[in-house]
Tab-separated table of C-alpha atoms in Angstrom:
chain	number	residue	atom	x	y	z
A	1	MET	CA	62.721	53.536	4.358
A	2	ARG	CA	59.157	56.184	5.717
A	3	LYS	CA	57.780	56.154	2.518
A	4	GLU	CA	59.072	51.638	2.035
A	5	PHE	CA	56.944	51.245	4.556
A	6	LYS	CA	54.216	53.272	4.415
A	7	LEU	CA	54.140	51.458	1.044
A	8	PHE	CA	53.878	47.706	2.638
A	9	THR	CA	51.696	48.739	5.737
A	10	SER	CA	48.823	49.394	2.465
A	11	ILE	CA	50.522	46.322	0.981
A	12	ALA	CA	49.760	44.539	4.369
A	13	LEU	CA	46.024	46.159	4.480
A	14	GLY	CA	44.581	45.357	0.933
A	15	ALA	CA	45.511	41.927	1.934
A	16	MET	CA	44.013	42.047	4.608
A	17	PHE	CA	40.875	43.368	4.355
A	18	LEU	CA	40.419	41.307	0.896
A	19	PHE	CA	40.740	38.171	2.959
A	20	ALA	CA	38.398	39.167	5.111
A	21	PHE	CA	36.641	40.627	2.446
A	22	SER	CA	36.924	37.211	1.105
A	23	ALA	CA	36.069	35.223	4.282
A	24	CYS	CA	33.303	37.805	4.642
A	25	SER	CA	31.839	35.901	1.376
A	26	ASP	CA	32.087	32.912	2.315
A	27	ASP	CA	30.699	32.496	5.512
A	28	ASP	CA	27.604	34.376	4.061
A	29	ASP	CA	28.177	32.074	1.264
A	30	ASN	CA	27.741	29.273	3.911
A	31	ASN	CA	24.491	30.893	5.093
A	32	VAL	CA	22.165	30.487	2.005
A	33	PRO	CA	21.095	27.050	2.080
A	34	GLU	CA	21.699	25.397	-2.402
A	35	PRO	CA	18.724	24.594	-3.901
A	36	GLN	CA	19.606	19.954	-3.802
A	37	ASP	CA	19.708	20.814	0.530
A	38	GLU	CA	16.186	22.935	-0.214
A	39	LYS	CA	15.138	20.600	-1.940
A	40	GLU	CA	15.977	17.831	0.042
A	41	ALA	CA	14.443	19.613	2.899
A	42	MET	CA	11.250	18.861	1.750
A	43	PHE	CA	11.174	16.145	1.164
A	44	GLU	CA	11.971	15.095	4.603
A	45	ALA	CA	8.779	17.341	5.646
A	46	ALA	CA	7.260	15.011	3.224
A	47	ILE	CA	8.356	11.848	3.813
A	48	ILE	CA	7.846	11.721	8.531
A	49	PRO	CA	4.220	12.570	7.983
A	50	TYR	CA	3.627	10.275	4.817
A	51	VAL	CA	5.480	7.290	7.213
A	52	ASP	CA	3.663	7.788	10.534
A	53	ASN	CA	0.353	9.716	9.507
A	54	THR	CA	-0.851	7.507	6.551
A	55	ILE	CA	1.338	3.980	6.210
A	56	VAL	CA	1.675	3.463	10.047
A	57	PRO	CA	-2.182	3.845	10.647
A	58	THR	CA	-3.015	2.667	7.014
A	59	TYR	CA	-1.155	-0.516	8.572
A	60	LYS	CA	-2.680	-0.528	12.211
A	61	GLY	CA	-5.567	-0.446	11.389
A	62	MET	CA	-6.518	-3.440	8.360
A	63	ALA	CA	-4.248	-5.362	11.213
A	64	ASP	CA	-6.939	-4.696	13.825
A	65	ASN	CA	-9.828	-5.360	11.171
A	66	ALA	CA	-7.621	-8.973	10.718
A	67	ILE	CA	-7.592	-9.965	14.466
A	68	LYS	CA	-11.445	-9.301	14.828
A	69	MET	CA	-11.687	-10.979	10.910
A	70	ALA	CA	-10.039	-13.970	12.632
A	71	ASP	CA	-11.573	-14.633	15.820
A	72	ALA	CA	-15.116	-13.677	14.036
A	73	CYS	CA	-13.925	-16.734	11.127
A	74	ASN	CA	-13.199	-18.235	14.753
A	75	GLU	CA	-16.228	-18.154	15.964
A	76	ILE	CA	-18.225	-19.567	13.659
A	77	ALA	CA	-16.048	-22.590	13.920
A	78	GLU	CA	-17.068	-22.980	17.161
A	79	ALA	CA	-21.092	-21.387	17.035
A	80	PHE	CA	-20.745	-24.214	13.820
A	81	ALA	CA	-19.852	-27.213	16.143
A	82	GLU	CA	-21.976	-26.535	19.216
A	83	GLY	CA	-25.517	-26.620	16.878
A	84	ARG	CA	-26.260	-22.804	16.954
A	85	LEU	CA	-24.755	-21.547	14.383
A	86	THR	CA	-26.643	-18.203	12.418
A	87	THR	CA	-26.328	-15.820	9.499
A	88	GLU	CA	-26.504	-12.883	11.439
A	89	LEU	CA	-22.224	-14.885	12.348
A	90	VAL	CA	-21.218	-15.217	9.317
A	91	LYS	CA	-22.436	-11.409	8.044
A	92	SER	CA	-19.785	-9.783	11.216
A	93	ALA	CA	-16.795	-11.436	9.834
A	94	GLY	CA	-17.491	-10.965	6.765
A	95	GLU	CA	-17.739	-6.997	7.255
A	96	HIS	CA	-15.046	-7.343	9.240
A	97	TRP	CA	-13.474	-9.279	6.498
A	98	ASN	CA	-14.475	-5.560	4.223
A	99	ASN	CA	-12.901	-3.582	6.925
A	100	CYS	CA	-9.328	-5.409	6.570
A	101	ARG	CA	-9.745	-5.455	2.395
A	102	ASP	CA	-10.768	-1.489	2.541
A	103	TYR	CA	-6.940	-1.000	4.293
A	104	TRP	CA	-5.029	-3.146	2.388
A	105	GLU	CA	-6.287	-1.405	-0.935
A	106	LYS	CA	-5.492	1.646	0.643
A	107	SER	CA	-2.082	0.940	1.021
A	108	GLU	CA	-1.135	-0.817	-2.776
A	109	ALA	CA	0.121	2.602	-3.536
A	110	PHE	CA	3.442	1.786	-0.999
A	111	LEU	CA	3.799	-1.669	-2.241
A	112	TYR	CA	8.007	-1.578	-1.717
A	113	GLY	CA	9.222	-2.647	1.201
A	114	ALA	CA	7.693	-5.904	4.273
A	115	ALA	CA	4.870	-5.973	1.038
A	116	ALA	CA	7.962	-7.076	-1.346
A	117	ASP	CA	10.853	-7.822	0.402
A	118	TYR	CA	8.472	-9.736	2.625
A	119	ASN	CA	5.890	-11.577	-0.435
A	120	ILE	CA	3.012	-10.998	1.839
A	121	ASP	CA	1.341	-9.497	-1.675
A	122	PRO	CA	1.623	-11.994	-3.507
A	123	HIS	CA	0.792	-14.691	-0.948
A	124	ILE	CA	-2.342	-13.066	0.739
A	125	ASP	CA	-3.471	-10.799	-2.793
A	126	SER	CA	-3.371	-14.440	-5.052
A	127	TRP	CA	-6.732	-13.572	-7.670
A	128	PRO	CA	-8.429	-15.912	-9.051
A	129	LEU	CA	-9.597	-17.929	-5.914
A	130	ASP	CA	-7.350	-22.283	-7.462
A	131	LYS	CA	-11.218	-23.749	-7.099
A	132	ASN	CA	-9.718	-26.372	-8.232
A	133	ALA	CA	-7.601	-27.362	-5.286
A	134	MET	CA	-9.424	-26.342	-3.004
A	135	GLU	CA	-12.007	-29.139	-3.500
A	136	GLN	CA	-9.088	-30.808	-3.574
A	137	LEU	CA	-7.548	-30.279	-0.072
A	138	LEU	CA	-11.084	-30.259	1.083
A	139	ALA	CA	-11.634	-34.084	0.123
A	140	ASN	CA	-7.845	-34.328	1.271
A	141	ILE	CA	-8.864	-33.261	5.074
A	142	ARG	CA	-11.853	-35.505	4.696
A	143	ASN	CA	-9.356	-38.355	3.823
A	144	GLY	CA	-8.004	-37.039	7.283
A	145	GLN	CA	-4.807	-35.718	5.335
A	146	VAL	CA	-2.279	-33.938	7.116
A	147	TRP	CA	-1.673	-31.002	6.121
A	148	ASP	CA	0.085	-26.813	7.138
A	149	VAL	CA	-0.954	-23.657	6.331
A	150	ALA	CA	2.033	-23.002	5.067
A	151	ASN	CA	2.104	-25.704	2.450
A	152	LEU	CA	-0.601	-24.372	0.935
A	153	GLY	CA	0.058	-22.453	-2.779
A	154	GLU	CA	-0.693	-18.479	-3.436
A	155	GLY	CA	-3.833	-19.307	-4.744
A	156	LEU	CA	-5.321	-20.676	-1.787
A	157	LEU	CA	-4.413	-17.894	0.751
A	158	GLY	CA	-5.402	-14.689	1.616
A	159	PHE	CA	-8.284	-12.430	0.603
A	160	HIS	CA	-9.552	-14.462	-1.159
A	161	ALA	CA	-9.562	-16.995	-0.068
A	162	VAL	CA	-11.231	-16.844	2.881
A	163	GLU	CA	-13.528	-14.000	0.560
A	164	TYR	CA	-14.803	-17.105	-0.975
A	165	MET	CA	-15.732	-18.613	2.518
A	166	LEU	CA	-18.310	-15.868	3.501
A	167	PHE	CA	-19.357	-14.634	0.188
A	168	GLU	CA	-21.423	-16.334	-2.003
A	169	LEU	CA	-23.400	-14.712	-5.307
A	170	SER	CA	-27.660	-14.584	-5.632
A	171	GLU	CA	-28.602	-17.245	-8.378
A	172	ASP	CA	-28.276	-14.346	-11.103
A	173	GLY	CA	-25.382	-12.849	-9.317
A	174	ASN	CA	-25.701	-9.410	-9.294
A	175	VAL	CA	-25.806	-9.955	-5.207
A	176	SER	CA	-23.365	-10.821	-3.098
A	177	LEU	CA	-25.333	-12.364	0.473
A	178	PRO	CA	-23.448	-14.518	3.670
A	179	HIS	CA	-22.704	-17.438	3.164
A	180	ASN	CA	-25.074	-19.725	3.637
A	181	VAL	CA	-24.493	-22.324	6.849
A	182	ASN	CA	-24.515	-25.173	5.554
A	183	TYR	CA	-20.438	-25.587	5.801
A	184	THR	CA	-18.751	-29.426	6.609
A	185	GLY	CA	-16.653	-29.061	8.749
A	186	GLU	CA	-12.787	-29.970	7.294
A	187	GLU	CA	-14.361	-26.249	5.240
A	188	LEU	CA	-13.858	-25.053	8.822
A	189	VAL	CA	-11.316	-25.926	9.296
A	190	TYR	CA	-10.253	-24.065	5.498
A	191	LEU	CA	-11.804	-20.750	6.615
A	192	CYS	CA	-9.516	-20.113	9.631
A	193	ALA	CA	-6.336	-21.272	9.714
A	194	VAL	CA	-6.659	-18.833	6.182
A	195	ALA	CA	-7.796	-16.685	8.621
A	196	GLU	CA	-6.048	-16.908	10.870
A	197	ASP	CA	-1.962	-16.920	8.195
A	198	LEU	CA	-3.840	-13.793	6.793
A	199	ARG	CA	-4.167	-12.095	9.499
A	200	ASP	CA	-0.818	-12.725	10.669
A	201	GLN	CA	0.576	-11.213	7.237
A	202	CYS	CA	-1.433	-7.715	7.859
A	203	ILE	CA	0.372	-8.395	12.026
A	204	LEU	CA	3.732	-8.419	10.182
A	205	LEU	CA	3.099	-5.291	7.532
A	206	GLU	CA	2.189	-2.973	11.304
A	207	ALA	CA	5.394	-4.341	12.619
A	208	SER	CA	7.701	-4.358	10.178
A	209	TRP	CA	6.605	-0.514	9.287
A	210	ALA	CA	5.429	0.394	12.994
A	211	GLY	CA	8.868	-1.401	14.498
A	212	ILE	CA	7.544	-5.243	16.550
A	213	GLU	CA	7.485	-2.876	19.953
A	214	ASN	CA	5.757	-0.274	18.842
A	215	ILE	CA	2.832	-2.893	18.611
A	216	THR	CA	0.707	-4.118	20.877
A	217	ALA	CA	1.241	-7.463	23.394
A	218	GLN	CA	-1.208	-9.230	21.728
A	219	LYS	CA	0.160	-8.561	18.588
A	220	GLN	CA	3.528	-9.470	19.117
A	221	GLN	CA	2.743	-12.857	21.176
A	222	LEU	CA	0.876	-13.296	17.449
A	223	LEU	CA	3.592	-13.113	15.339
A	224	GLU	CA	6.225	-14.868	17.579
A	225	ALA	CA	3.562	-17.869	17.163
A	226	ALA	CA	3.761	-17.620	13.485
A	227	GLU	CA	7.986	-17.057	14.026
A	228	LEU	CA	6.730	-14.221	11.316
A	229	GLU	CA	9.159	-10.883	13.755
A	230	PRO	CA	10.504	-8.651	12.097
A	231	SER	CA	14.069	-8.675	10.977
A	232	PHE	CA	13.980	-4.917	9.647
A	233	ASN	CA	11.997	-1.270	10.652
A	234	TYR	CA	11.094	0.420	6.877
A	235	GLY	CA	9.675	3.301	8.249
A	236	LEU	CA	13.077	4.294	10.678
A	237	SER	CA	14.799	3.169	7.288
A	238	MET	CA	12.265	5.689	5.399
A	239	LYS	CA	12.636	8.253	7.852
A	240	THR	CA	16.510	8.107	8.993
A	241	ALA	CA	16.895	8.071	5.172
A	242	GLY	CA	20.851	8.932	4.271
A	243	LYS	CA	21.770	8.775	7.965
A	244	GLY	CA	23.282	4.840	8.709
A	245	GLY	CA	21.294	1.426	8.299
A	246	SER	CA	18.694	3.200	5.672
A	247	ARG	CA	18.710	1.641	2.888
A	248	TYR	CA	18.439	5.345	1.177
A	249	LYS	CA	21.167	7.088	0.583
A	250	ASN	CA	19.115	10.663	0.877
A	251	PHE	CA	15.457	11.846	0.616
A	252	GLN	CA	15.337	12.187	-2.465
A	253	GLU	CA	15.456	8.385	-3.527
A	254	ALA	CA	13.069	8.378	-0.498
A	255	ALA	CA	10.182	10.950	-2.798
A	256	GLU	CA	11.163	8.591	-5.196
A	257	ASP	CA	9.585	4.994	-3.637
A	258	LEU	CA	6.845	7.211	-2.999
A	259	VAL	CA	6.121	8.187	-6.779
A	260	GLN	CA	6.965	4.527	-7.909
A	261	GLY	CA	4.617	3.067	-6.036
A	262	CYS	CA	1.858	5.367	-7.095
A	263	ILE	CA	3.204	5.085	-10.276
A	264	ASP	CA	2.413	0.426	-10.225
A	265	ILE	CA	-0.665	1.031	-8.888
A	266	ALA	CA	-2.382	2.952	-11.778
A	267	ASP	CA	-1.023	1.022	-13.545
A	268	GLU	CA	-2.203	-2.893	-11.923
A	269	VAL	CA	-5.941	-0.477	-12.158
A	270	GLY	CA	-6.210	0.402	-14.631
A	271	ASN	CA	-4.726	-1.728	-17.589
A	272	THR	CA	-4.841	-4.884	-15.344
A	273	LYS	CA	-7.251	-5.077	-12.413
A	274	ILE	CA	-9.858	-3.256	-15.420
A	275	GLY	CA	-7.815	-4.133	-18.431
A	276	ARG	CA	-6.537	-7.399	-18.290
A	277	PRO	CA	-11.024	-8.535	-18.381
A	278	ALA	CA	-11.982	-5.109	-19.776
A	279	ASN	CA	-9.286	-6.210	-23.404
A	280	ALA	CA	-10.398	-10.399	-22.621
A	281	SER	CA	-9.040	-12.425	-25.133
A	282	SER	CA	-8.944	-15.457	-23.709
A	283	GLU	CA	-11.644	-17.683	-20.591
A	284	ASP	CA	-8.924	-16.595	-18.239
A	285	ASP	CA	-8.416	-13.171	-18.770
A	286	LYS	CA	-12.203	-13.065	-18.044
A	287	ASN	CA	-11.862	-14.319	-15.140
A	288	TYR	CA	-8.903	-12.284	-13.826
A	289	ILE	CA	-11.597	-10.199	-11.511
A	290	GLU	CA	-10.744	-9.253	-7.801
A	291	SER	CA	-12.763	-9.551	-5.297
A	292	PRO	CA	-15.410	-10.846	-7.340
A	293	TYR	CA	-17.986	-13.164	-4.205
A	294	SER	CA	-18.363	-9.764	-2.216
A	295	LEU	CA	-18.610	-8.047	-4.977
A	296	ASN	CA	-16.393	-5.578	-3.747
A	297	SER	CA	-13.646	-4.661	-7.487
A	298	ILE	CA	-15.202	-1.696	-8.112
A	299	ASN	CA	-14.471	0.323	-3.819
A	300	ASP	CA	-11.156	-2.331	-4.780
A	301	PHE	CA	-10.003	0.104	-7.553
A	302	VAL	CA	-11.259	3.259	-5.894
A	303	GLY	CA	-9.137	2.313	-2.295
A	304	ASN	CA	-6.221	1.803	-4.285
A	305	ILE	CA	-6.872	5.519	-6.330
A	306	ILE	CA	-7.461	6.954	-2.223
A	307	SER	CA	-3.469	4.698	-2.061
A	308	ILE	CA	-2.385	7.280	-4.543
A	309	SER	CA	-3.876	10.634	-2.866
A	310	ASN	CA	-2.713	9.561	1.109
A	311	ALA	CA	0.988	9.402	-0.734
A	312	TYR	CA	1.054	11.828	-2.940
A	313	GLU	CA	-1.297	14.579	-0.983
A	314	GLY	CA	-1.420	13.049	2.263
A	315	SER	CA	-3.972	11.562	4.307
A	316	ILE	CA	-4.211	14.634	6.588
A	317	GLU	CA	-5.027	17.984	5.894
A	318	GLY	CA	-2.049	20.212	6.576
A	319	ASP	CA	0.793	17.306	6.373
A	320	ALA	CA	3.282	18.361	3.940
A	321	SER	CA	3.815	16.160	1.593
A	322	ILE	CA	5.189	15.091	-2.095
A	323	SER	CA	2.300	17.804	-3.750
A	324	ASP	CA	4.215	20.973	-1.881
A	325	TYR	CA	6.958	20.229	-3.317
A	326	ILE	CA	5.574	20.150	-7.122
A	327	LYS	CA	3.587	22.688	-6.562
A	328	SER	CA	6.347	25.182	-5.888
A	329	VAL	CA	9.110	23.550	-8.791
A	330	ASN	CA	5.788	23.655	-11.435
A	331	PRO	CA	2.568	24.098	-10.329
A	332	ALA	CA	0.724	23.599	-13.237
A	333	LEU	CA	1.406	19.850	-13.090
A	334	ASP	CA	0.319	19.833	-8.927
A	335	GLY	CA	-2.636	20.544	-10.610
A	336	GLU	CA	-3.231	18.145	-13.667
A	337	VAL	CA	-2.044	15.431	-10.601
A	338	LYS	CA	-5.330	16.607	-8.897
A	339	SER	CA	-7.427	17.057	-11.231
A	340	LEU	CA	-6.630	13.288	-12.534
A	341	ILE	CA	-6.926	11.911	-9.168
A	342	GLN	CA	-10.037	13.016	-8.697
A	343	ALA	CA	-10.763	11.801	-12.630
A	344	SER	CA	-10.115	8.324	-11.940
A	345	ILE	CA	-12.506	7.512	-9.160
A	346	ALA	CA	-15.105	8.879	-11.026
A	347	ALA	CA	-14.588	7.330	-13.987
A	348	ILE	CA	-13.630	3.273	-11.941
A	349	LYS	CA	-17.542	4.651	-9.703
A	350	LEU	CA	-18.675	5.427	-13.128
A	351	ILE	CA	-18.184	1.400	-13.030
A	352	PRO	CA	-21.974	-0.613	-12.650
A	353	GLU	CA	-20.845	-3.815	-10.759
A	354	PRO	CA	-20.497	-6.380	-11.116
A	355	PHE	CA	-17.348	-6.032	-12.886
A	356	ALA	CA	-17.884	-9.559	-13.948
A	357	LYS	CA	-20.400	-8.776	-16.052
A	358	SER	CA	-18.989	-4.709	-16.599
A	359	ALA	CA	-15.550	-5.694	-17.334
A	360	SER	CA	-16.275	-5.862	-20.970
A	361	GLY	CA	-18.345	-2.051	-21.048
A	362	PRO	CA	-17.353	1.651	-22.138
A	363	GLU	CA	-17.511	2.895	-18.631
A	364	ALA	CA	-14.676	0.381	-17.968
A	365	ASP	CA	-13.312	1.168	-21.557
A	366	ASN	CA	-12.345	4.256	-20.319
A	367	ALA	CA	-11.840	3.703	-16.297
A	368	VAL	CA	-8.930	2.361	-18.203
A	369	VAL	CA	-7.515	5.693	-20.399
A	370	VAL	CA	-7.314	7.857	-17.806
A	371	VAL	CA	-6.432	5.367	-15.004
A	372	GLY	CA	-3.761	3.317	-17.265
A	373	THR	CA	-2.651	5.400	-19.499
A	374	ASP	CA	-3.912	9.691	-17.686
A	375	LEU	CA	-2.513	9.093	-13.837
A	376	VAL	CA	-0.239	6.886	-15.223
A	377	ASP	CA	1.442	9.636	-17.871
A	378	VAL	CA	0.881	13.133	-14.864
A	379	PHE	CA	2.682	10.749	-12.047
A	380	GLU	CA	6.320	10.284	-14.893
A	381	LYS	CA	5.944	13.841	-15.224
A	382	VAL	CA	6.162	14.190	-10.984
A	383	MET	CA	8.581	11.890	-11.025
A	384	ALA	CA	10.170	13.144	-13.820
A	385	GLU	CA	10.054	16.455	-12.001
A	386	LEU	CA	12.143	14.728	-8.699
A	387	SER	CA	15.672	14.580	-11.026
A	388	LYS	CA	15.189	18.417	-11.689
A	389	TYR	CA	17.340	20.912	-9.625
């Protein structure tokens, strides 16, 4: 009886020990982060400053300068009516246009979200300008026809319509000048309406990513008057991936959106913005020039590549970024990406303005390859890297 008791006791103690050991092992395993958890944590760390320190400030700067641009256009109209219009007033409006344009080009790596869902991108940045339709519209205005900017086609709206009204080329086409002050009243009615519409669309972008409660009272009032209040907070959605109300099931999806945005704009810059006129097979291709009156094409292209850099590396030194993740799993690829971003900027800067005259030159041909092939390809590798492990 005693021997049986001892045997039972030994078996029981052994079972308890094994259970305890197993429990301790489980606890230890639970305390070790899974690779997927570490990956998600790195993506979350990158996405939050990307929204707060890159996307929102870019759209805020764009909206702030759009307000100044629209105000300056209204000042042109008032000065014209009072007989005091000067070239300096037109030049000032053009400078605000340039500043607003710079922020827009540096936003094009994140055209997903509000810019796409609300159709803002084609609304404010379609080119070339439909000059024939514009001349017909101005004739209709002169004849007293009632019109509404909301009913205009995309070829008569946005940055390039305002650009056409604020800039003109020198006789040889090599220099951009402030538009001459010999406007007609009808032209200025059109200018102010289109500038205000552009302003409102820029404010909508900021509100859509920052949250309408986080923009100024003036901006809120302008959106309310234009009936453009956003219906979704894109910034909050991206920063709360995996939670209720977000369009992302996890931060990896958000990271993939970020990288796809880089691929899309690199492809557009290399193969469409530069490539289409560079390899023109028709007159339409030859005239497919972005910002031709302000001679801002090269600045536009460089701004687009900077938007890629800001998305991938962060726009503030020390911010966590997707680059940090790629560097942790494939440092050679991270180095290749950064090198090609800089090579793309350098290649574009070698193209002389006016781009309309240099689009068929060797510098443009080289930029097509560096940006449209090499930069696109390296970001395709980044996308593939995100799905590993």
